[in-house]
């Protein structure tokens, strides 16, 4: 995307009522919306679901349409991609959708302990050489556990076998988290619990499917304190 188009999108982002931006500078105070998403923005006490690394927010908008009884916030650092999600949600008149521009590293600046019910991580960068930067590394999961309610689910969809294998066998199993669903081939294997993972296809998912790749999926339950479930 050209620089001019990006700047136009950044300018329009400032006008969107459904976008909240935090500058990803550690010294910046927490967002005023932290702990207040239900009361101040959505005006209800429905469960809050996040999509991390949401890009254009396909899961955020898709799940919000499928299930109006929950609130959805898509999180990404790239403003030009979030612009698309914001526009889609506004054009569809979805009151249960918002977006947050922030690095996931600072997610606790945006959401309070126990404020979130569920997290989707959709086609994150696999970071083959930097395990610490993977959005399913133990350091990231500890952050998620601090904002997730007890028993909250984390879902990962990826085209990358190494990221799936790492998450399943180096993170989730050693920590003892309860595995709710897992498959290395989402669209060919049959098992309960795959419905939502099949219900929405993201922009990147479309690219990988067209290239003949299989989609991997895992859903697991963190407890409320970032410690293994007993
Ligand atoms: C490969 S894209 C996937 C986008 C979308 N989920 C999809 O499936 O089409 C990865 C996205 O994660 C975002 N991302 C990667 N690391 C991030 C981080 N630490 N904090 C916030 N966003 C991040 C990128 O900006 C990018 O939009």
Coordinates of N, CA and C and ligand atoms in Angstrom, one line a residue:
X1 N 0.8 -1.2 0.0 CA 0.0 0.0 0.0 C 0.9 1.2 0.0
X2 N 0.5 2.2 -0.8 CA 1.3 3.5 -0.9 C 1.2 4.3 0.3
X3 N 2.2 5.2 0.5 CA 2.3 6.0 1.7 C 1.1 6.9 1.9
X4 N 0.7 7.5 0.7 CA -0.4 8.4 0.8 C -1.7 7.8 1.2
X5 N -1.9 6.6 0.7 CA -3.2 5.8 1.1 C -3.1 5.5 2.6
X6 N -1.9 5.1 3.0 CA -1.8 4.8 4.5 C -2.1 6.0 5.3
X7 N -1.5 7.1 4.9 CA -1.7 8.3 5.7 C -3.2 8.7 5.8
X8 N -3.9 8.6 4.6 CA -5.3 8.8 4.6 C -6.1 7.9 5.6
X9 N -5.7 6.7 5.6 CA -6.4 5.7 6.5 C -6.1 6.1 8.0
X10 N -4.8 6.5 8.2 CA -4.5 6.8 9.6 C -5.3 8.0 10.0
X11 N -5.5 9.0 9.1 CA -6.3 10.2 9.4 C -7.8 9.8 9.7
X12 N -8.3 8.9 8.9 CA -9.7 8.5 9.1 C -9.8 7.6 10.4
X13 N -8.8 6.9 10.7 CA -8.8 6.1 11.9 C -9.1 7.0 13.1
X14 N -8.6 8.2 13.1 CA -8.8 9.2 14.2 C -10.2 9.5 14.4
X15 N -11.0 9.3 13.4 CA -12.5 9.7 13.4 C -13.4 8.5 13.8
X16 N -12.8 7.3 13.8 CA -13.7 6.2 14.0 C -14.1 6.0 15.5
X17 N -15.4 5.9 15.8 CA -15.8 5.7 17.2 C -15.5 4.3 17.7
X18 N -15.2 3.4 16.8 CA -15.0 2.0 17.3 C -13.5 1.6 17.3
X19 N -12.6 2.6 17.3 CA -11.1 2.4 17.3 C -10.5 3.1 18.5
X20 N -9.7 2.3 19.3 CA -9.0 2.8 20.4 C -7.5 2.6 20.2
X21 N -6.7 3.7 20.3 CA -5.3 3.6 20.0 C -4.4 3.9 21.2
X22 N -3.5 3.1 21.4 CA -2.5 3.3 22.5 C -1.1 3.3 21.9
X23 N -0.3 4.2 22.2 CA 0.9 4.4 21.4 C 2.0 3.4 21.5
X24 N 1.8 2.4 22.3 CA 2.9 1.3 22.5 C 4.2 1.9 23.0
X25 N 4.1 2.9 23.9 CA 5.3 3.5 24.6 C 5.0 3.1 26.1
X26 N 5.9 2.4 26.7 CA 5.7 1.8 28.0 C 5.2 2.9 29.0
X27 N 5.7 4.1 28.9 CA 5.4 5.1 30.0 C 4.0 5.7 29.9
X28 N 3.3 5.4 28.7 CA 2.0 5.9 28.5 C 1.0 5.3 29.5
X29 N 0.2 6.1 30.2 CA -0.8 5.5 31.1 C -1.7 4.5 30.5
X30 N -2.4 3.6 31.3 CA -3.3 2.7 30.8 C -4.5 3.4 30.0
X31 N -5.1 2.7 29.1 CA -6.2 3.3 28.4 C -7.4 3.5 29.4
X32 N -8.1 4.6 29.2 CA -9.3 4.9 30.1 C -10.3 3.7 30.0
X33 N -10.3 3.1 28.8 CA -11.3 2.0 28.6 C -11.0 0.7 29.4
X34 N -9.8 0.6 29.8 CA -9.4 -0.6 30.6 C -10.3 -0.9 31.7
X35 N -10.9 -2.0 31.8 CA -11.8 -2.4 32.9 C -13.2 -1.8 32.6
X36 N -13.4 -1.0 31.6 CA -14.7 -0.3 31.3 C -15.3 -0.7 30.0
X37 N -14.8 -1.7 29.3 CA -15.3 -2.0 28.0 C -16.8 -2.3 28.0
X38 N -17.2 -3.1 28.9 CA -18.6 -3.4 29.0 C -19.5 -2.2 29.4
X39 N -19.1 -1.6 30.5 CA -19.9 -0.5 31.0 C -19.9 0.8 30.1
X40 N -18.7 1.2 29.6 CA -18.6 2.4 28.9 C -18.7 2.3 27.4
X41 N -18.3 1.3 26.8 CA -18.4 1.2 25.4 C -19.5 0.4 24.9
X42 N -19.6 -0.9 25.3 CA -20.6 -1.8 24.8 C -22.0 -1.6 25.5
X43 N -21.9 -1.0 26.7 CA -23.1 -0.7 27.5 C -23.9 -2.0 27.8
X44 N -23.1 -3.0 28.1 CA -23.7 -4.3 28.6 C -22.6 -5.1 29.3
X45 N -23.1 -6.2 29.8 CA -22.1 -7.0 30.6 C -21.8 -8.3 29.9
X46 N -22.0 -8.3 28.5 CA -21.8 -9.6 27.8 C -20.3 -10.0 27.8
X47 N -20.0 -11.3 27.6 CA -18.6 -11.7 27.6 C -17.8 -11.0 26.5
X48 N -16.5 -10.8 26.8 CA -15.6 -10.0 25.8 C -14.7 -11.0 25.2
X49 N -14.6 -11.0 23.9 CA -13.7 -11.9 23.1 C -12.7 -11.1 22.3
X50 N -11.4 -11.5 22.4 CA -10.4 -10.7 21.7 C -9.9 -11.5 20.5
X51 N -9.5 -10.8 19.4 CA -8.8 -11.4 18.3 C -7.4 -10.7 18.3
X52 N -6.3 -11.4 18.6 CA -5.0 -10.8 18.6 C -4.3 -11.0 17.3
X53 N -3.6 -9.9 16.8 CA -3.0 -9.9 15.5 C -4.1 -10.1 14.5
X54 N -5.1 -9.3 14.6 CA -6.4 -9.4 13.9 C -6.3 -9.0 12.4
X55 N -5.2 -8.2 12.1 CA -5.1 -7.7 10.7 C -6.4 -6.9 10.3
X56 N -7.1 -7.4 9.4 CA -8.3 -6.7 8.9 C -9.6 -7.0 9.8
X57 N -9.3 -7.9 10.8 CA -10.4 -8.1 11.8 C -11.5 -9.1 11.3
X58 N -11.1 -10.1 10.5 CA -12.1 -11.0 9.9 C -12.8 -11.8 11.0
X59 N -12.0 -12.3 12.0 CA -12.7 -13.1 13.0 C -13.6 -12.2 13.9
X60 N -13.0 -11.0 14.2 CA -13.8 -10.1 15.1 C -15.1 -9.8 14.5
X61 N -15.1 -9.4 13.2 CA -16.4 -9.0 12.5 C -17.3 -10.3 12.3
X62 N -16.6 -11.4 11.8 CA -17.4 -12.6 11.5 C -18.0 -13.2 12.7
X63 N -17.3 -13.3 13.8 CA -17.9 -13.9 15.0 C -19.0 -13.0 15.6
X64 N -18.7 -11.7 15.5 CA -19.7 -10.7 16.0 C -21.0 -10.8 15.3
X65 N -20.9 -11.1 14.0 CA -22.2 -11.2 13.2 C -22.9 -12.5 13.6
X66 N -22.1 -13.6 13.8 CA -22.7 -14.9 14.1 C -23.3 -14.9 15.5
X67 N -22.7 -14.1 16.4 CA -23.1 -14.2 17.8 C -23.2 -12.8 18.4
X68 N -24.4 -12.2 18.3 CA -24.6 -10.8 18.8 C -24.6 -10.8 20.4
X69 N -24.6 -11.9 21.0 CA -24.7 -11.9 22.5 C -23.3 -11.7 23.1
X70 N -22.3 -11.6 22.4 CA -20.9 -11.4 22.9 C -20.3 -10.1 22.3
X71 N -19.4 -9.5 23.0 CA -18.7 -8.3 22.5 C -17.3 -8.8 22.0
X72 N -16.8 -8.1 20.9 CA -15.6 -8.5 20.2 C -14.7 -7.3 20.0
X73 N -13.4 -7.5 20.4 CA -12.4 -6.5 20.1 C -11.2 -7.1 19.4
X74 N -10.9 -6.5 18.2 CA -9.8 -7.0 17.4 C -8.6 -6.1 17.7
X75 N -7.4 -6.7 17.9 CA -6.2 -6.0 18.3 C -5.1 -6.2 17.3
X76 N -4.5 -5.2 16.9 CA -3.4 -5.2 16.0 C -2.6 -4.0 16.1
X77 N -1.3 -4.0 15.6 CA -0.5 -2.8 15.7 C -0.6 -2.0 14.3
X78 N -1.1 -2.6 13.3 CA -1.0 -2.0 12.0 C -2.3 -1.2 11.7
X79 N -2.2 0.1 11.7 CA -3.4 1.0 11.6 C -4.1 0.8 10.3
X80 N -3.4 0.6 9.2 CA -4.0 0.6 7.9 C -4.9 -0.7 7.7
X81 N -4.4 -1.8 8.4 CA -5.3 -3.0 8.4 C -6.5 -2.8 9.3
X82 N -6.3 -2.2 10.4 CA -7.4 -2.0 11.3 C -8.5 -1.2 10.7
X83 N -8.1 -0.2 9.9 CA -9.0 0.7 9.2 C -10.1 -0.2 8.5
X84 N -9.7 -1.3 7.8 CA -10.6 -2.1 7.1 C -11.6 -2.7 8.0
X85 N -11.1 -3.3 9.2 CA -12.0 -3.9 10.1 C -13.0 -2.9 10.7
X86 N -12.5 -1.7 11.0 CA -13.4 -0.6 11.6 C -14.5 -0.3 10.6
X87 N -14.1 -0.1 9.3 CA -15.1 0.2 8.3 C -16.1 -0.9 8.1
X88 N -15.6 -2.1 8.1 CA -16.5 -3.3 7.9 C -17.5 -3.3 9.0
X89 N -17.1 -3.1 10.3 CA -18.0 -3.2 11.4 C -19.0 -2.0 11.4
X90 N -18.5 -0.8 11.0 CA -19.4 0.3 10.9 C -20.4 0.2 9.8
X91 N -20.0 -0.3 8.6 CA -20.9 -0.5 7.5 C -22.0 -1.5 7.8
X92 N -21.6 -2.6 8.6 CA -22.6 -3.6 8.9 C -23.4 -3.2 10.2
X93 N -23.1 -2.1 10.7 CA -23.8 -1.6 11.9 C -23.7 -2.5 13.1
X94 N -22.5 -3.1 13.3 CA -22.3 -4.0 14.4 C -22.0 -3.3 15.7
X95 N -22.9 -3.3 16.7 CA -22.7 -2.6 18.0 C -21.7 -3.3 18.9
X96 N -21.5 -4.6 18.6 CA -20.7 -5.5 19.5 C -19.3 -5.6 19.0
X97 N -18.8 -4.7 18.2 CA -17.4 -4.8 17.7 C -16.6 -3.5 18.0
X98 N -15.4 -3.6 18.4 CA -14.4 -2.5 18.5 C -13.1 -3.0 18.1
X99 N -12.1 -2.1 17.9 CA -10.8 -2.4 17.6 C -9.8 -1.6 18.4
X100 N -8.6 -2.3 18.7 CA -7.6 -1.6 19.5 C -6.3 -1.7 18.8
X101 N -5.7 -0.5 18.6 CA -4.4 -0.5 18.0 C -3.3 -0.4 19.1
X102 N -2.7 -1.5 19.3 CA -1.7 -1.6 20.4 C -0.8 -2.9 20.1
X103 N 0.4 -2.9 20.5 CA 1.2 -4.1 20.4 C 0.7 -5.1 21.5
X104 N 0.6 -6.3 21.1 CA 0.1 -7.3 22.1 C 1.0 -7.4 23.4
X105 N 2.2 -7.0 23.2 CA 3.1 -7.0 24.4 C 2.5 -6.1 25.5
X106 N 1.7 -5.1 25.1 CA 1.2 -4.2 26.1 C -0.3 -4.4 26.4
X107 N -0.8 -5.6 26.1 CA -2.2 -5.8 26.2 C -2.8 -5.5 27.5
X108 N -2.0 -5.6 28.6 CA -2.6 -5.3 29.9 C -2.8 -3.8 30.1
X109 N -2.3 -2.9 29.2 CA -2.7 -1.5 29.3 C -4.1 -1.3 28.8
X110 N -4.6 -2.2 28.1 CA -5.9 -2.1 27.4 C -7.0 -2.8 28.1
X111 N -6.7 -3.9 28.8 CA -7.7 -4.8 29.4 C -7.3 -5.1 30.8
X112 N -8.3 -5.1 31.7 CA -8.1 -5.3 33.1 C -8.1 -6.8 33.5
X113 N -7.6 -7.2 34.7 CA -7.7 -8.6 35.1 C -9.1 -9.1 35.0
X114 N -9.3 -10.3 34.5 CA -10.6 -11.0 34.4 C -11.6 -10.3 33.5
X115 N -11.1 -9.3 32.7 CA -12.1 -8.6 31.8 C -12.5 -9.4 30.5
X116 N -11.6 -10.4 30.2 CA -11.7 -11.0 28.9 C -12.2 -12.5 29.1
X117 N -13.1 -13.0 28.2 CA -13.6 -14.3 28.3 C -12.9 -15.3 27.4
X118 N -12.4 -14.8 26.3 CA -11.8 -15.8 25.3 C -10.9 -15.0 24.4
X119 N -9.9 -15.7 23.8 CA -8.9 -15.1 22.9 C -8.7 -15.9 21.7
X120 N -8.8 -15.3 20.5 CA -8.4 -15.9 19.3 C -7.1 -15.3 18.8
X121 N -6.2 -16.2 18.4 CA -4.9 -15.8 17.8 C -4.9 -16.3 16.4
X122 N -5.1 -15.5 15.4 CA -5.4 -15.9 14.0 C -4.2 -15.7 13.1
X123 N -3.6 -16.7 12.6 CA -2.5 -16.7 11.7 C -1.4 -15.6 12.1
X124 N -0.9 -15.8 13.3 CA 0.2 -14.9 13.7 C 1.5 -15.2 13.0
X125 N 2.4 -14.2 12.9 CA 3.7 -14.4 12.3 C 4.4 -15.6 13.1
X126 N 4.9 -16.6 12.4 CA 5.4 -17.8 13.1 C 6.7 -17.5 13.9
X127 N 7.4 -16.5 13.5 CA 8.7 -16.1 14.2 C 9.6 -17.4 14.4
X128 N 10.0 -18.0 13.3 CA 10.8 -19.2 13.4 C 12.1 -19.1 14.3
X129 N 12.7 -17.9 14.2 CA 14.0 -17.7 14.9 C 13.8 -17.0 16.3
X130 N 12.6 -16.6 16.6 CA 12.5 -15.8 17.9 C 11.3 -16.3 18.7
X131 N 11.5 -17.4 19.4 CA 10.4 -18.1 20.2 C 9.7 -17.1 21.1
X132 N 10.5 -16.2 21.7 CA 9.9 -15.2 22.6 C 8.9 -14.3 22.0
X133 N 9.0 -14.1 20.7 CA 8.1 -13.2 20.0 C 6.8 -13.9 19.5
X134 N 6.7 -15.2 19.6 CA 5.6 -15.9 19.2 C 4.4 -15.6 20.1
X135 N 3.2 -15.3 19.5 CA 2.1 -14.9 20.3 C 1.5 -16.0 21.2
X136 N 2.1 -17.2 21.1 CA 1.7 -18.3 22.0 C 2.9 -18.8 22.9
X137 N 3.9 -17.9 23.0 CA 5.0 -18.3 23.9 C 4.5 -18.2 25.3
X138 N 5.2 -18.8 26.3 CA 4.8 -18.7 27.7 C 4.7 -17.3 28.2
X139 N 5.6 -16.4 27.7 CA 5.5 -15.0 28.2 C 4.2 -14.3 27.7
X140 N 3.8 -14.6 26.5 CA 2.5 -14.0 26.0 C 1.3 -14.7 26.8
X141 N 1.4 -16.0 27.0 CA 0.3 -16.7 27.6 C 0.1 -16.2 29.1
X142 N 1.2 -15.9 29.7 CA 1.1 -15.3 31.1 C 0.4 -14.0 31.1
X143 N 0.6 -13.2 30.0 CA -0.1 -11.9 29.9 C -1.6 -12.2 29.7
X144 N -1.9 -13.1 28.8 CA -3.3 -13.5 28.5 C -4.0 -14.0 29.8
X145 N -3.3 -14.8 30.5 CA -3.9 -15.4 31.8 C -4.3 -14.3 32.7
X146 N -3.5 -13.2 32.7 CA -3.8 -12.1 33.7 C -5.1 -11.3 33.3
X147 N -5.4 -11.3 32.0 CA -6.7 -10.6 31.6 C -7.9 -11.5 31.4
X148 N -7.6 -12.8 31.3 CA -8.6 -13.8 31.1 C -9.3 -14.2 32.4
X149 N -10.6 -14.4 32.2 CA -11.4 -15.0 33.4 C -10.9 -16.5 33.6
X150 N -11.2 -17.0 34.8 CA -10.8 -18.4 35.1 C -11.5 -19.3 34.0
X151 N -10.7 -20.2 33.5 CA -11.2 -21.1 32.5 C -11.3 -20.6 31.1
X152 N -10.8 -19.4 30.9 CA -10.9 -18.8 29.6 C -10.2 -19.5 28.5
X153 N -10.8 -19.6 27.3 CA -10.2 -20.3 26.2 C -9.2 -19.5 25.4
X154 N -8.2 -20.1 24.9 CA -7.3 -19.5 23.9 C -7.4 -20.4 22.6
X155 N -7.6 -19.7 21.5 CA -7.7 -20.5 20.2 C -6.5 -20.0 19.3
X156 N -5.8 -20.9 18.7 CA -4.8 -20.6 17.7 C -5.2 -21.2 16.4
X157 N -5.2 -20.4 15.3 CA -5.3 -20.9 13.9 C -4.1 -20.5 13.2
X158 N -3.4 -21.5 12.5 CA -2.2 -21.2 11.8 C -2.0 -22.1 10.6
X159 N -1.3 -21.7 9.6 CA -0.9 -22.5 8.5 C 0.5 -23.1 8.8
X160 N 1.1 -22.7 9.9 CA 2.5 -23.1 10.1 C 2.6 -24.3 11.0
X161 N 3.1 -25.4 10.5 CA 3.2 -26.6 11.3 C 4.1 -26.5 12.5
X162 N 5.2 -25.8 12.3 CA 6.2 -25.6 13.5 C 5.6 -24.8 14.6
X163 N 4.8 -23.8 14.3 CA 4.1 -23.0 15.3 C 3.1 -23.8 16.1
X164 N 2.3 -24.6 15.3 CA 1.3 -25.5 15.9 C 2.0 -26.5 16.8
X165 N 3.0 -27.1 16.3 CA 3.7 -28.1 17.1 C 4.4 -27.5 18.4
X166 N 5.0 -26.4 18.2 CA 5.6 -25.7 19.3 C 4.5 -25.4 20.4
X167 N 3.4 -24.8 19.9 CA 2.4 -24.4 20.9 C 1.8 -25.6 21.6
X168 N 1.6 -26.7 20.9 CA 1.0 -27.9 21.5 C 2.0 -28.6 22.4
X169 N 3.2 -28.9 21.9 CA 4.1 -29.8 22.5 C 5.1 -29.1 23.4
X170 N 5.4 -27.8 23.2 CA 6.4 -27.2 24.0 C 5.8 -26.2 25.0
X171 N 4.6 -25.8 24.8 CA 3.9 -24.8 25.7 C 2.7 -25.5 26.4
X172 N 1.7 -25.9 25.7 CA 0.4 -26.2 26.3 C 0.6 -27.6 27.1
X173 N 1.1 -28.6 26.4 CA 1.2 -29.9 27.1 C 2.1 -29.8 28.4
X174 N 3.3 -29.2 28.3 CA 4.2 -29.2 29.5 C 3.5 -28.4 30.6
X175 N 2.7 -27.3 30.2 CA 2.1 -26.5 31.3 C 0.9 -27.2 31.9
X176 N 0.4 -28.2 31.2 CA -0.8 -29.0 31.7 C -2.1 -28.3 31.4
X177 N -2.1 -27.3 30.5 CA -3.4 -26.7 30.1 C -4.3 -27.7 29.5
X178 N -5.6 -27.6 29.7 CA -6.6 -28.5 29.2 C -6.8 -28.2 27.7
X179 N -6.5 -29.2 26.9 CA -6.7 -29.1 25.4 C -8.2 -29.4 25.1
X180 N -8.8 -28.4 24.5 CA -10.3 -28.6 24.2 C -10.4 -29.1 22.7
X181 N -9.6 -28.7 21.8 CA -9.6 -29.1 20.4 C -8.2 -29.0 19.8
X182 N -7.9 -29.9 18.9 CA -6.6 -29.8 18.3 C -6.6 -30.7 17.0
X183 N -6.1 -30.0 15.9 CA -6.0 -30.8 14.7 C -4.9 -30.1 13.8
X184 N -4.2 -31.0 13.1 CA -3.2 -30.5 12.1 C -3.8 -30.3 10.7
X185 N -5.2 -30.6 10.6 CA -5.8 -30.4 9.3 C -7.3 -30.1 9.6
X186 N -7.6 -28.9 9.9 CA -8.9 -28.5 10.3 C -10.0 -28.8 9.4
X187 N -9.8 -28.8 8.1 CA -10.9 -29.0 7.1 C -11.0 -30.4 6.6
X188 N -10.1 -31.3 7.1 CA -10.3 -32.7 6.6 C -10.6 -33.6 7.8
X189 N -10.1 -33.3 9.0 CA -10.4 -34.1 10.2 C -11.8 -33.8 10.7
X190 N -12.4 -34.8 11.3 CA -13.7 -34.5 11.9 C -13.6 -34.8 13.4
X191 N -14.0 -33.8 14.2 CA -14.0 -34.0 15.6 C -14.9 -32.9 16.2
X192 N -15.4 -33.1 17.4 CA -16.3 -32.0 18.0 C -15.4 -30.8 18.3
X193 N -16.0 -29.6 18.2 CA -15.2 -28.4 18.7 C -14.6 -27.6 17.6
X194 N -14.8 -28.0 16.3 CA -14.1 -27.3 15.2 C -15.0 -26.3 14.6
X195 N -16.3 -26.2 15.0 CA -17.3 -25.4 14.3 C -16.8 -23.9 14.2
X196 N -16.5 -23.3 15.3 CA -16.1 -21.9 15.2 C -14.9 -21.6 14.4
X197 N -14.0 -22.6 14.5 CA -12.7 -22.5 13.8 C -12.9 -22.6 12.3
X198 N -14.0 -23.2 11.9 CA -14.3 -23.3 10.5 C -15.3 -22.2 10.0
X199 N -15.9 -21.5 11.0 CA -17.0 -20.6 10.6 C -16.5 -19.4 9.9
X200 N -15.3 -19.0 10.1 CA -14.8 -17.7 9.6 C -13.4 -18.0 8.9
X201 N -13.2 -17.5 7.7 CA -11.8 -17.6 7.1 C -11.2 -16.2 7.0
X202 N -10.0 -16.1 7.5 CA -9.4 -14.7 7.5 C -8.7 -14.5 6.1
X203 N -8.3 -13.3 6.0 CA -7.6 -12.8 4.7 C -6.4 -13.7 4.5
X204 N -5.6 -13.9 5.5 CA -4.3 -14.7 5.3 C -4.7 -16.2 5.2
X205 N -5.7 -16.6 5.8 CA -6.2 -18.0 5.7 C -6.5 -18.3 4.2
X206 N -7.2 -17.4 3.6 CA -7.6 -17.5 2.2 C -6.3 -17.7 1.3
X207 N -5.3 -16.9 1.6 CA -4.1 -17.0 0.8 C -3.5 -18.4 1.0
X208 N -3.4 -18.8 2.3 CA -2.7 -20.1 2.5 C -3.5 -21.3 1.9
X209 N -4.8 -21.2 2.0 CA -5.7 -22.3 1.5 C -5.5 -22.3 -0.1
X210 N -5.5 -21.2 -0.7 CA -5.3 -21.1 -2.1 C -4.0 -21.7 -2.6
X211 N -3.0 -21.6 -1.7 CA -1.6 -22.1 -2.0 C -1.5 -23.6 -1.6
X212 N -2.7 -24.2 -1.2 CA -2.7 -25.6 -0.9 C -2.2 -26.0 0.5
X213 N -2.1 -25.1 1.4 CA -1.6 -25.4 2.7 C -2.8 -25.9 3.6
X214 N -2.5 -26.8 4.6 CA -3.5 -27.2 5.5 C -3.5 -26.2 6.7
X215 N -4.7 -26.1 7.3 CA -4.8 -25.2 8.5 C -4.8 -26.0 9.8
X216 N -4.0 -25.5 10.7 CA -3.9 -26.2 12.0 C -4.7 -25.4 13.0
X217 N -5.2 -26.1 14.0 CA -6.0 -25.4 15.0 C -5.9 -26.0 16.4
X218 N -5.7 -25.2 17.4 CA -5.7 -25.7 18.8 C -6.5 -24.8 19.7
X219 N -7.3 -25.3 20.6 CA -8.0 -24.5 21.6 C -7.7 -25.1 22.9
X220 N -7.3 -24.3 23.9 CA -6.9 -24.8 25.2 C -7.4 -23.8 26.2
X221 N -7.4 -24.3 27.5 CA -8.0 -23.5 28.6 C -6.9 -23.1 29.5
X222 N -6.7 -21.8 29.7 CA -5.8 -21.2 30.7 C -6.6 -21.1 32.0
X223 N -6.0 -21.2 33.1 CA -6.8 -20.8 34.3 C -6.6 -19.3 34.5
X224 N -7.1 -18.7 35.6 CA -7.1 -17.3 35.7 C -5.8 -16.7 36.2
X225 N -4.8 -17.6 36.5 CA -3.6 -17.0 37.1 C -2.3 -17.3 36.3
X226 N -2.5 -17.8 35.1 CA -1.3 -18.1 34.3 C -0.6 -19.3 34.8
X227 N -1.2 -20.1 35.6 CA -0.6 -21.3 36.1 C -1.3 -22.5 35.5
X228 N -0.6 -23.7 35.4 CA -1.3 -24.9 34.9 C -2.5 -25.2 35.6
X229 N -3.5 -25.7 34.9 CA -4.7 -26.2 35.6 C -4.4 -27.4 36.4
X230 N -5.0 -27.6 37.6 CA -4.6 -28.8 38.4 C -5.4 -30.0 37.9
Ligands
LIG1 C1 0.0 -12.7 9.2 S1 -0.9 -11.4 9.7 C2 -2.5 -12.1 10.1 C3 -3.6 -11.2 10.1 C4 -5.0 -11.8 10.3 N1 -5.2 -12.4 11.6 C5 -5.4 -12.7 9.2 O1 -5.4 -14.0 9.4 O2 -5.6 -12.3 8.1 C6 -0.3 -11.1 11.4 C7 -0.8 -9.9 12.0 O3 -0.4 -9.8 13.3 C8 0.0 -8.5 13.7 N2 1.0 -8.6 14.8 C9 2.1 -9.3 14.8 N3 2.8 -9.2 16.0 C10 2.0 -8.3 16.7 C11 2.2 -7.8 18.0 N4 3.2 -8.1 18.8 N5 1.3 -6.9 18.4 C12 0.2 -6.5 17.6 N6 0.0 -7.0 16.4 C13 0.9 -7.9 15.9 C14 0.6 -7.9 12.4 O4 0.5 -6.5 12.4 C15 -0.3 -8.6 11.3 O5 -1.5 -7.8 11.0

